[in-house]
PDB file of C-alpha atoms in Angstrom:
ATOM      1  CA  MET Z   1    -104.885 139.794 168.656  1.00  0.00           C
ATOM      2  CA  ILE Z   2    -101.580 138.543 167.288  1.00  0.00           C
ATOM      3  CA  ARG Z   3    -101.702 137.167 163.778  1.00  0.00           C
ATOM      4  CA  GLU Z   4     -98.933 135.168 162.212  1.00  0.00           C
ATOM      5  CA  LYS Z   5     -98.086 136.039 158.632  1.00  0.00           C
ATOM      6  CA  GLY Z   6     -95.029 134.229 157.321  1.00  0.00           C
ATOM      7  CA  LYS Z   7     -92.367 134.823 159.928  1.00  0.00           C
ATOM      8  CA  ASP Z   8     -93.900 138.127 161.038  1.00  0.00           C
ATOM      9  CA  ARG Z   9     -95.961 138.382 164.167  1.00  0.00           C
ATOM     10  CA  THR Z  10     -97.946 141.578 164.069  1.00  0.00           C
ATOM     11  CA  PRO Z  11    -100.362 142.755 166.752  1.00  0.00           C
ATOM     12  CA  PHE Z  12    -102.649 144.402 164.178  1.00  0.00           C
ATOM     13  CA  ALA Z  13    -104.150 142.673 161.165  1.00  0.00           C
ATOM     14  CA  GLU Z  14    -105.524 143.974 157.899  1.00  0.00           C
ATOM     15  CA  GLY Z  15    -109.149 145.018 158.271  1.00  0.00           C
ATOM     16  CA  GLN Z  16    -108.870 146.222 161.857  1.00  0.00           C
ATOM     17  CA  GLU Z  17    -110.459 149.611 162.428  1.00  0.00           C
ATOM     18  CA  VAL Z  18    -108.355 152.283 164.097  1.00  0.00           C
ATOM     19  CA  TRP Z  19    -109.029 155.666 165.600  1.00  0.00           C
ATOM     20  CA  ASP Z  20    -106.674 158.666 165.694  1.00  0.00           C
ATOM     21  CA  ARG Z  21    -107.255 160.475 168.998  1.00  0.00           C
ATOM     22  CA  SER Z  22    -105.523 163.683 167.868  1.00  0.00           C
ATOM     23  CA  SER Z  23    -107.673 164.248 164.763  1.00  0.00           C
ATOM     24  CA  SER Z  24    -110.745 162.124 165.667  1.00  0.00           C
ATOM     25  CA  MET Z  25    -110.480 160.349 162.310  1.00  0.00           C
ATOM     26  CA  GLU Z  26    -111.239 156.690 161.762  1.00  0.00           C
ATOM     27  CA  GLY Z  27    -109.385 154.355 159.445  1.00  0.00           C
ATOM     28  CA  VAL Z  28    -108.717 150.749 158.473  1.00  0.00           C
ATOM     29  CA  VAL Z  29    -105.402 148.878 158.476  1.00  0.00           C
ATOM     30  CA  ILE Z  30    -104.908 147.807 154.841  1.00  0.00           C
ATOM     31  CA  ASP Z  31    -101.384 146.330 154.970  1.00  0.00           C
ATOM     32  CA  HIS Z  32     -98.265 146.023 157.077  1.00  0.00           C
ATOM     33  CA  ALA Z  33     -94.568 145.431 156.700  1.00  0.00           C
ATOM     34  CA  SER Z  34     -91.780 144.584 159.127  1.00  0.00           C
ATOM     35  CA  GLN Z  35     -88.534 146.450 159.333  1.00  0.00           C
ATOM     36  CA  PHE Z  36     -85.386 145.225 161.100  1.00  0.00           C
ATOM     37  CA  THR Z  37     -82.772 147.539 162.572  1.00  0.00           C
ATOM     38  CA  HIS Z  38     -80.330 144.657 163.139  1.00  0.00           C
ATOM     39  CA  PRO Z  39     -80.348 140.931 162.129  1.00  0.00           C
ATOM     40  CA  GLN Z  40     -80.982 139.838 165.737  1.00  0.00           C
ATOM     41  CA  ALA Z  41     -83.393 142.657 166.533  1.00  0.00           C
ATOM     42  CA  ALA Z  42     -87.142 142.230 166.907  1.00  0.00           C
ATOM     43  CA  PRO Z  43     -89.059 143.633 163.921  1.00  0.00           C
ATOM     44  CA  ILE Z  44     -90.594 147.071 163.947  1.00  0.00           C
ATOM     45  CA  PHE Z  45     -93.960 147.001 162.202  1.00  0.00           C
ATOM     46  CA  VAL Z  46     -95.163 149.715 159.870  1.00  0.00           C
ATOM     47  CA  TYR Z  47     -98.859 149.861 158.972  1.00  0.00           C
ATOM     48  CA  MET Z  48    -100.661 151.325 155.967  1.00  0.00           C
ATOM     49  CA  ILE Z  49    -103.916 152.894 157.055  1.00  0.00           C
ATOM     50  CA  ARG Z  50    -106.738 154.160 154.805  1.00  0.00           C
ATOM     51  CA  TRP Z  51    -108.399 157.063 156.569  1.00  0.00           C
ATOM     52  CA  GLU Z  52    -112.087 157.917 156.264  1.00  0.00           C
ATOM     53  CA  ASP Z  53    -111.246 160.837 153.948  1.00  0.00           C
ATOM     54  CA  GLY Z  54    -109.642 158.389 151.483  1.00  0.00           C
ATOM     55  CA  GLN Z  55    -106.009 159.275 152.228  1.00  0.00           C
ATOM     56  CA  VAL Z  56    -103.531 156.445 152.898  1.00  0.00           C
ATOM     57  CA  ALA Z  57    -100.759 156.912 155.463  1.00  0.00           C
ATOM     58  CA  SER Z  58     -97.891 154.853 156.797  1.00  0.00           C
ATOM     59  CA  VAL Z  59     -97.523 154.723 160.607  1.00  0.00           C
ATOM     60  CA  SER Z  60     -95.134 152.845 162.852  1.00  0.00           C
ATOM     61  CA  GLU Z  61     -96.216 150.554 165.665  1.00  0.00           C
ATOM     62  CA  ALA Z  62     -95.077 153.212 168.161  1.00  0.00           C
ATOM     63  CA  ALA Z  63     -98.241 155.157 167.323  1.00  0.00           C
ATOM     64  CA  PHE Z  64    -100.302 152.306 168.837  1.00  0.00           C
ATOM     65  CA  ARG Z  65     -98.350 152.077 172.085  1.00  0.00           C
ATOM     66  CA  GLN Z  66     -99.657 153.560 175.335  1.00  0.00           C
ATOM     67  CA  GLY Z  67     -99.569 157.323 174.976  1.00  0.00           C
ATOM     68  CA  GLY Z  68     -99.598 157.113 171.170  1.00  0.00           C
ATOM     69  CA  ASP Z  69    -102.233 158.784 169.032  1.00  0.00           C
ATOM     70  CA  LEU Z  70    -103.762 155.635 167.533  1.00  0.00           C
ATOM     71  CA  SER Z  71    -105.943 152.948 169.071  1.00  0.00           C
ATOM     72  CA  VAL Z  72    -107.801 149.950 167.720  1.00  0.00           C
ATOM     73  CA  LYS Z  73    -111.568 150.424 167.787  1.00  0.00           C
ATOM     74  CA  LYS Z  74    -113.267 148.006 170.125  1.00  0.00           C
ATOM     75  CA  GLY Z  75    -114.918 145.087 168.351  1.00  0.00           C
ATOM     76  CA  SER Z  76    -112.816 145.299 165.208  1.00  0.00           C
ATOM     77  CA  ASP Z  77    -110.538 142.300 165.973  1.00  0.00           C
TER      78      ASP Z  77
END
């Protein structure tokens, strides 16, 4: 799912449930921001995730890529 928000195009939207394979914790994406390394560069997205234990953490989109620790739970998009 790709959602357009302003000029950002993020593959993960607020409300999507995620799972951390390394700790077996579940969480929910609560916000995101885009970061640019160069004016012509594609944005790097950073996501705020609220974990099931109540903690909030910031993670980069690299964590969702193949081989990363995070995945979107099926049926949450």
